[in-house]
mmCIF file of C-alpha atoms and ligand atoms in Angstrom:
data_model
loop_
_atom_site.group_PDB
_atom_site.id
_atom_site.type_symbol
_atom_site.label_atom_id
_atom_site.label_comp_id
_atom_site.label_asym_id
_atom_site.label_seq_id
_atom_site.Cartn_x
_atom_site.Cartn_y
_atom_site.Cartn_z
ATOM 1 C CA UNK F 4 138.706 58.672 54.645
ATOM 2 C CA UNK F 5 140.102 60.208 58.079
ATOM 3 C CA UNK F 6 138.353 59.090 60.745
ATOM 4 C CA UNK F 7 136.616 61.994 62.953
ATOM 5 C CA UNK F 8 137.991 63.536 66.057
ATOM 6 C CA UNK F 9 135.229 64.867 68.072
ATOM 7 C CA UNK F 10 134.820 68.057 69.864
ATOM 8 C CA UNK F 11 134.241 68.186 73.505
ATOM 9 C CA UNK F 12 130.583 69.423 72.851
ATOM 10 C CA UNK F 13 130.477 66.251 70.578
ATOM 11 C CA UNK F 14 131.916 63.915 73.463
ATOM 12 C CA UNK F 15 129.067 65.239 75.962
ATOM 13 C CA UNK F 16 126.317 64.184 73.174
ATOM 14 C CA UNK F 17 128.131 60.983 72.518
ATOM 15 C CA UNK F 18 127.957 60.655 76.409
ATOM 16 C CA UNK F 19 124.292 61.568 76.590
ATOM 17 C CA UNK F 20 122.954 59.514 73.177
ATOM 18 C CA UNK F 21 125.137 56.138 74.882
ATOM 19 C CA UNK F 22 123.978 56.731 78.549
ATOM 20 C CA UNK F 23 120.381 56.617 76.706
ATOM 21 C CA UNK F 24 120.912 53.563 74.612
ATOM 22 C CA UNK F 25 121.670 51.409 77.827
ATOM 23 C CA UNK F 26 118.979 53.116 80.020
ATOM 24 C CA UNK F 27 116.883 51.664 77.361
ATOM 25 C CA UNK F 28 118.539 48.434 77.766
ATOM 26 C CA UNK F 29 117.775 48.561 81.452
ATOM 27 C CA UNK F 30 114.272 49.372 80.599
ATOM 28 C CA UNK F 31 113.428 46.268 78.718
ATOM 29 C CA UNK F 32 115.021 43.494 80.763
ATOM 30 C CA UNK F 33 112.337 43.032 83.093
ATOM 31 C CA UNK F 34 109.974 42.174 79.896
ATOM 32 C CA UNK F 35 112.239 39.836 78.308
ATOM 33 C CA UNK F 36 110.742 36.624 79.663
ATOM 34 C CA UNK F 37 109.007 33.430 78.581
ATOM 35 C CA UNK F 38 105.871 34.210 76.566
ATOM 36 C CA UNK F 39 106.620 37.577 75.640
ATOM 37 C CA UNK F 40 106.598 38.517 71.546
ATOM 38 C CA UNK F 41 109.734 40.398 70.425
ATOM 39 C CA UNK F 42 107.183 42.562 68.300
ATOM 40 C CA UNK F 43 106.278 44.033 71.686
ATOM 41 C CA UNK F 44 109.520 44.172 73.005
ATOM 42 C CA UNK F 45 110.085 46.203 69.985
ATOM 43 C CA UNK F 46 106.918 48.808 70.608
ATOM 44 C CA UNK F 47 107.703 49.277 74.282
ATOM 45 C CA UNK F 48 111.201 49.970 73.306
ATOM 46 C CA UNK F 49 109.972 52.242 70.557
ATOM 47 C CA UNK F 50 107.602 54.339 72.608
ATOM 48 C CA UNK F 51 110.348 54.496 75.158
ATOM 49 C CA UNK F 52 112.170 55.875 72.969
ATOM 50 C CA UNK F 53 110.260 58.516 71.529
ATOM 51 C CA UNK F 54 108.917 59.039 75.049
ATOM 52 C CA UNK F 55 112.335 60.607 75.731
ATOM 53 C CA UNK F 56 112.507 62.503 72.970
ATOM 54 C CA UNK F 57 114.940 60.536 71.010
ATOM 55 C CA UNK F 58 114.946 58.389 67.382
ATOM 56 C CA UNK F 59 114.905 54.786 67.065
ATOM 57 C CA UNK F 60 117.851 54.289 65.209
ATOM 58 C CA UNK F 61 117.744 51.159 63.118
ATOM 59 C CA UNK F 62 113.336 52.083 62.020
ATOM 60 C CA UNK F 63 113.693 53.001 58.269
ATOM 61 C CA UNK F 64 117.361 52.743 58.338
ATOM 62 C CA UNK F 65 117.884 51.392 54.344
ATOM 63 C CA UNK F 66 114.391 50.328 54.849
ATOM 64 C CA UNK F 67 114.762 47.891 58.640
ATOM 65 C CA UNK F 68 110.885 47.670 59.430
ATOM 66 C CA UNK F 69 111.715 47.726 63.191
ATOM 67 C CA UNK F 70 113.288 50.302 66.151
ATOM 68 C CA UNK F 71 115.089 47.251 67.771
ATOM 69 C CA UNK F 72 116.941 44.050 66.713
ATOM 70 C CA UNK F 73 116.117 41.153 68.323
ATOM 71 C CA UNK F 74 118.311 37.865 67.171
ATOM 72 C CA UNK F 75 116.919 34.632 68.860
ATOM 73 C CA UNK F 76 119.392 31.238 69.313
ATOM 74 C CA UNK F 77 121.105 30.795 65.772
ATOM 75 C CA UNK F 78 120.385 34.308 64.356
ATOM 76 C CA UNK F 79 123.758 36.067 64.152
ATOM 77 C CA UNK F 80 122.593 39.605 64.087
ATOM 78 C CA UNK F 81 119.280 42.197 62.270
ATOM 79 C CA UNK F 82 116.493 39.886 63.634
ATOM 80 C CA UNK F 83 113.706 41.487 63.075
ATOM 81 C CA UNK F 84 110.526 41.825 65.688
ATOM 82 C CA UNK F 85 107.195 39.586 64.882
ATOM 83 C CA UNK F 86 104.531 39.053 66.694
ATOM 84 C CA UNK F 87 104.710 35.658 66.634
ATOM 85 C CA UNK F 88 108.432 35.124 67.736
ATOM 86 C CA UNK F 89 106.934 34.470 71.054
ATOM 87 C CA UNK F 90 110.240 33.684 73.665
ATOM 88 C CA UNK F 91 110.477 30.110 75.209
ATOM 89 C CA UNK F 92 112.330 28.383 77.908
ATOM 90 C CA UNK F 93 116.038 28.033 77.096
ATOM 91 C CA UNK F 94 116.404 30.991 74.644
ATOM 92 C CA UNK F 95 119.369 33.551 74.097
ATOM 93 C CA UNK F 96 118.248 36.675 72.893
ATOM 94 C CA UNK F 97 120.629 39.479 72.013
ATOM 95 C CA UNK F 98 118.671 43.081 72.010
ATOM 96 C CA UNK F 99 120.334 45.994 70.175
ATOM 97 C CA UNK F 100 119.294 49.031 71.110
ATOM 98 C CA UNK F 101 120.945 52.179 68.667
ATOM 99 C CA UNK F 102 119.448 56.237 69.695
ATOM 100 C CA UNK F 103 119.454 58.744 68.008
ATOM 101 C CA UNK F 104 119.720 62.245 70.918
ATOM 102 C CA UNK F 105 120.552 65.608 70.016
ATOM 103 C CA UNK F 106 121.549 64.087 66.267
ATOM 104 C CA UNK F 107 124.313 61.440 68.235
ATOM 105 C CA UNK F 108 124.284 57.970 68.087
ATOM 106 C CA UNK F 109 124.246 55.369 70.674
ATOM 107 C CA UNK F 110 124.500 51.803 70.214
ATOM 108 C CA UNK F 111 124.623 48.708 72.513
ATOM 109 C CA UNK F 112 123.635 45.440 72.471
ATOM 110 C CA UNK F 113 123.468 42.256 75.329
ATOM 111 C CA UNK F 114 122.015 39.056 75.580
ATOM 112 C CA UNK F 115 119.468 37.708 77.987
ATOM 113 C CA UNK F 116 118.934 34.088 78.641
ATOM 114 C CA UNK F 117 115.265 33.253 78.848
ATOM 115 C CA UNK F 118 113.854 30.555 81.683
ATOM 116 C CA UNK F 119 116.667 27.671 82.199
ATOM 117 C CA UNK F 120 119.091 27.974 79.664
ATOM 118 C CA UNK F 121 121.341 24.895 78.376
ATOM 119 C CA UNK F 122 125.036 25.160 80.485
ATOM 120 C CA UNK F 123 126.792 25.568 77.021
ATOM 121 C CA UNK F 124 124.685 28.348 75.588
ATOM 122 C CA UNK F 125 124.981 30.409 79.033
ATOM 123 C CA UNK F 126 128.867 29.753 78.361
ATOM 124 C CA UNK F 127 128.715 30.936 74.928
ATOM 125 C CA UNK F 128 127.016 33.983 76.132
ATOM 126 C CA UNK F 129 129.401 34.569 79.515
ATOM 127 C CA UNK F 130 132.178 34.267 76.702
ATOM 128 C CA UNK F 131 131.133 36.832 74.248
ATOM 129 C CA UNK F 132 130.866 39.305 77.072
ATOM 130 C CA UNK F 133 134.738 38.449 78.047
ATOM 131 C CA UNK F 134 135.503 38.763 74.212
ATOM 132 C CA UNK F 135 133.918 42.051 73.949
ATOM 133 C CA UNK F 136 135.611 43.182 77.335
ATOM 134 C CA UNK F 137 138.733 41.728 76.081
ATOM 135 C CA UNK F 138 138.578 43.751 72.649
ATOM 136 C CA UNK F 139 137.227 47.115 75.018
ATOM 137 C CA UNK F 140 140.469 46.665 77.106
ATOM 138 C CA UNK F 141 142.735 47.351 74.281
ATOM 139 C CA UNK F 142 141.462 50.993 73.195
ATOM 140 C CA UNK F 143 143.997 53.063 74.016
ATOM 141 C CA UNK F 144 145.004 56.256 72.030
ATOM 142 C CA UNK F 145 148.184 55.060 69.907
ATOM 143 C CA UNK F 146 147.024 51.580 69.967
ATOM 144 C CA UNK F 147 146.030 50.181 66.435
ATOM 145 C CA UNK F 148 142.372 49.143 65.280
ATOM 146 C CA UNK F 149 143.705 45.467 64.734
ATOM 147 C CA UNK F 150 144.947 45.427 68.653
ATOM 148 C CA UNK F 151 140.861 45.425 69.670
ATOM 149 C CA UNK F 152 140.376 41.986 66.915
ATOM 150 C CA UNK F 153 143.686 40.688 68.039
ATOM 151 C CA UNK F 154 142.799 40.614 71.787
ATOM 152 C CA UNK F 155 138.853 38.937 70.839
ATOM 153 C CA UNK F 156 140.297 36.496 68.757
ATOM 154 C CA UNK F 157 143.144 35.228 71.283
ATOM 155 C CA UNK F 158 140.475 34.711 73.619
ATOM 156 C CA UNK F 159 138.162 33.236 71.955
ATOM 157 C CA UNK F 160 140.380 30.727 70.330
ATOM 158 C CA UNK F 161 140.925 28.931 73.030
ATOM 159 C CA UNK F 162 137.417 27.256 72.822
ATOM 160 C CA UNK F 163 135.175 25.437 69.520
ATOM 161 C CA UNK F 164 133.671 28.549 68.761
ATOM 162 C CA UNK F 165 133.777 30.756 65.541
ATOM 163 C CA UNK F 166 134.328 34.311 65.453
ATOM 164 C CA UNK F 167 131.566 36.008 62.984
ATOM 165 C CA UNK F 168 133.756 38.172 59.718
ATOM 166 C CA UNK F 169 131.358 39.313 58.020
ATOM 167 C CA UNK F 170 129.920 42.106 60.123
ATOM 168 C CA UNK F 171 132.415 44.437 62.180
ATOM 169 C CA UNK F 172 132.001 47.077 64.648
ATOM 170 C CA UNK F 173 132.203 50.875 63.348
ATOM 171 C CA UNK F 174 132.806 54.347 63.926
ATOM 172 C CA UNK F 175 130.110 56.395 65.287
ATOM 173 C CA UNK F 176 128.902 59.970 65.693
ATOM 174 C CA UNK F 177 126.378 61.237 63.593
ATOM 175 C CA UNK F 178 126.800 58.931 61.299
ATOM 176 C CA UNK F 179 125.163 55.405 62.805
ATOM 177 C CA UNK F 180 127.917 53.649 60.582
ATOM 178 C CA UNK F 181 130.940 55.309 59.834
ATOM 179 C CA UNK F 182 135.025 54.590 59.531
ATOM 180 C CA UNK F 183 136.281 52.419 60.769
ATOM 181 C CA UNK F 184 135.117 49.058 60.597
ATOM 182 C CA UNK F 185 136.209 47.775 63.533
ATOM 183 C CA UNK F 186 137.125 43.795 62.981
ATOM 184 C CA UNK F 187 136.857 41.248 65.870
ATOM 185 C CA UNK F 188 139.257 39.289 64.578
ATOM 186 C CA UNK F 189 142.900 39.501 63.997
ATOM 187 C CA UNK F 190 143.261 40.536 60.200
ATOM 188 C CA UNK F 191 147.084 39.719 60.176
ATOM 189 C CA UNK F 192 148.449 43.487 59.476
ATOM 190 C CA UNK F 193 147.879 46.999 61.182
ATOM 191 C CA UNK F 194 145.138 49.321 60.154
ATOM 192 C CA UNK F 195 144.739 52.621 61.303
ATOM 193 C CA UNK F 196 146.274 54.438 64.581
ATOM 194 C CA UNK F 197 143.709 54.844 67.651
ATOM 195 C CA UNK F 198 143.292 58.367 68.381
ATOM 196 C CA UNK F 199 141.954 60.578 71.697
ATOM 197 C CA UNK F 200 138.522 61.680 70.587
ATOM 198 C CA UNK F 201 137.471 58.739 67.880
ATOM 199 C CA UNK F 202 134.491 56.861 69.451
ATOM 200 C CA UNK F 203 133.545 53.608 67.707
ATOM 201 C CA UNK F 204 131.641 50.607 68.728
ATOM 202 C CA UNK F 205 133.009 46.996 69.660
ATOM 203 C CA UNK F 206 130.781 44.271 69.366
ATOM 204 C CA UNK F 207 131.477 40.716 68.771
ATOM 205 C CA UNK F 208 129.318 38.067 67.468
ATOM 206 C CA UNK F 209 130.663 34.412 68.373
ATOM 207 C CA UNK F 210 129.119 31.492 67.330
ATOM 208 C CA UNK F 211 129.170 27.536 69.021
ATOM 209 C CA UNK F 212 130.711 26.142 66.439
ATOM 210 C CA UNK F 213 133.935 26.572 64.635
ATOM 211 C CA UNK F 214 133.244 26.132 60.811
ATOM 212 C CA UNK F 215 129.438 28.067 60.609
ATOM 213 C CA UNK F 216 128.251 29.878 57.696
ATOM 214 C CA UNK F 217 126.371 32.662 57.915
ATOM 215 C CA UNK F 218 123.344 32.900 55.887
ATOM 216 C CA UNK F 219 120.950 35.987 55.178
ATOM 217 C CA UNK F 220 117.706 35.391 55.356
ATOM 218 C CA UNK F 221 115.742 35.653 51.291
ATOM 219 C CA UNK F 222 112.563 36.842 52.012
ATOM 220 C CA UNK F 223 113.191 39.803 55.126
ATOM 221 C CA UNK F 224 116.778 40.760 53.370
ATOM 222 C CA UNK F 225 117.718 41.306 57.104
ATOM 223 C CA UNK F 226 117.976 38.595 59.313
ATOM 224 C CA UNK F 227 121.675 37.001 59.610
ATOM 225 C CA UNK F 228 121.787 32.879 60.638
ATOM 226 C CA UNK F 229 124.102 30.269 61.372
ATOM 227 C CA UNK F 230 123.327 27.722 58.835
ATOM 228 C CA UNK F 231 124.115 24.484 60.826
ATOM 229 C CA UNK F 232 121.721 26.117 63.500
ATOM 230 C CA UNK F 233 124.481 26.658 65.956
ATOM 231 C CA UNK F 234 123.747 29.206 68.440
ATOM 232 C CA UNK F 235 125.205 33.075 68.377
ATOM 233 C CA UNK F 236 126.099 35.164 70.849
ATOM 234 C CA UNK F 237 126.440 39.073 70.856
ATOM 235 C CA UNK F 238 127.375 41.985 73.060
ATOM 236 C CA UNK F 239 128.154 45.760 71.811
ATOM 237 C CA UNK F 240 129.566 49.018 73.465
ATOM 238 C CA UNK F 241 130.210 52.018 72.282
ATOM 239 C CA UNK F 242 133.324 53.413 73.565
ATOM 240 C CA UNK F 243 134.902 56.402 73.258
ATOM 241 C CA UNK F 244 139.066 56.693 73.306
ATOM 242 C CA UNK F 245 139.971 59.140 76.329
ATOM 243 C CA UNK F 246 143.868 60.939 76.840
ATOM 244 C CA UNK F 247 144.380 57.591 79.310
ATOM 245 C CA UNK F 248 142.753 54.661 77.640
ATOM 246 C CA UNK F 249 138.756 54.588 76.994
ATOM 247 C CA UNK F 250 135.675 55.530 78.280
ATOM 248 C CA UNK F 251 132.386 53.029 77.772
ATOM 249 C CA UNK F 252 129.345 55.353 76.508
ATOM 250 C CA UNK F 253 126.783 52.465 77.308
ATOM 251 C CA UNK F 254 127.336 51.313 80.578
ATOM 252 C CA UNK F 255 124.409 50.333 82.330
ATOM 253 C CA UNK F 256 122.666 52.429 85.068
ATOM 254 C CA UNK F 257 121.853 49.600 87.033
HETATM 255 N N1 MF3 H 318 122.673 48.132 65.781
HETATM 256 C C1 MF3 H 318 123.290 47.388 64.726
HETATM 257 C C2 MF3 H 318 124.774 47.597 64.895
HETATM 258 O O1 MF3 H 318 125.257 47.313 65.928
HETATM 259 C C3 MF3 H 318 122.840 47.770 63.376
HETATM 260 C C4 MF3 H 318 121.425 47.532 63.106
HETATM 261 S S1 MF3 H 318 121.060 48.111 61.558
HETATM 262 C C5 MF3 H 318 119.479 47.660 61.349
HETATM 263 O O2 MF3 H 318 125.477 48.125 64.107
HETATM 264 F F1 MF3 H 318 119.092 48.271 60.309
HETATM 265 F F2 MF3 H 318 119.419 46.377 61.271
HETATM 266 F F3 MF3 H 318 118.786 48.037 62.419
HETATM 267 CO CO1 CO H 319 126.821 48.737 66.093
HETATM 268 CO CO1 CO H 320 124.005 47.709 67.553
#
């Protein structure tokens, strides 16, 4: 269960498949506005996609319907695109984008807020992107995996919120999931040494309220809620550990 090294050819996919994922990213934001289905958010995503010769990651992946995730309000994470999930004034949406280029994965995620959002969602989401930055900032090579959860969770505990355990970040290559998982929380022990070359993804989700449960949705199999409704927030890089620290993969071009 070693966790792979990558070659220098590898890195310059990685770099090419992550630089993709966000361009896609910066693609859709002008569309994601009041009104607008996520089902077509989804097909102009997809035939983006495919329009630069790449794979839409998550379509057919252990049987997702969709190329994109799209996770309105409470839904944690794996919402899936429907025509009528039509976005209205006030909602957070969290789009995650995952490429397949040249057989490498890239995989990112942000939220967008939709019309006037409520001051305490917009916080929620501000937050998760400090969490995630927070967790980014501690890849260094000799660091430990549990560093990247221990710096997320001493942020975020400083406010009501509760940090989602159930899904993790992971290693990535071409494999879309692969060791390690990556927790955003602090699991109490070390787990395994950071290393120049691993590239992995960070990506908390962070709920508005402390004591949520999480439940998955019967019929889909997919989609991942808060059960008290509270809202959830998500952002995701893919980073890549460098000889002096890290280097994001999906950065935006904008
Ligand atoms: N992109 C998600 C992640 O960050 C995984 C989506 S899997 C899917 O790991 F099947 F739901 F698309
Ligand atoms: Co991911
Ligand atoms: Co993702």
């Amino acid at each position: 269960m070693s966790i792979p090294i990558l070659s220098s050819e590898e890195i310059k996919k990685m770099r090419s498949a992550g630089r993709m994922a966000a361009k896609v990213l910066d693609f859709i934001t002008p569309y994601v506005q009041e009104g607008v289905s996520t089902e077509k958010l989804d097909l102009l995503c997809h035939t983006f996609i495919l329009d630069h010769g790449c794979i839409p990651a998550p379509l057919n992946y252990h049987g997702f319907p969709k190329s994109i995730c799209t996770s309105i309000n409470n839904v944690i994470c794996h919402g899936i695109p429907f025509e009528y999930d039509i976005l209205a004034n006030g909602d957070i949406i969290n789009i995650d984008i995952t490429v397949i280029k040249d057989g490498y994965h890239g995989d990112t995620s942000r939220m967008f807020l939709v019309g006037e959002v409520d001051p305490a969602a917009k916080l929620l989401v501000d937050r998760t992107y400090k969490a995630m930055m927070k967790g980014v900032e501690a890849v260094k090579p000799g660091a430990n995996f549990n560093d990247i959860g221990k710096a997320i969770e001493k942020y975020i505990s400083k406010f009501e919120y509760g940090i989602v355990q159930d899904y993790t970040g992971h290693g990535i290559g071409k494999v879309f999931h692969a060791e390690p998982p990556v927790l955003h929380y602090d699991r109490g022990y070390p787990a395994a040494r950071i290393e120049e070359g691993m590239a992995f993804t960070v990506e908390p989700m962070i709920n508005g309220s402390p004591n949520y449960k999480t439940e998955l949705d019967k019929n889909d199999g997919w989609t991942v809620r808060t059960t008290d409704g509270a809202l959830s927030a998500q952002f995701e890089h893919t980073i890549l550990v460098t000889p002096s620290g890290h280097e994001i993969l999906t950065l935006s071009l904008q």
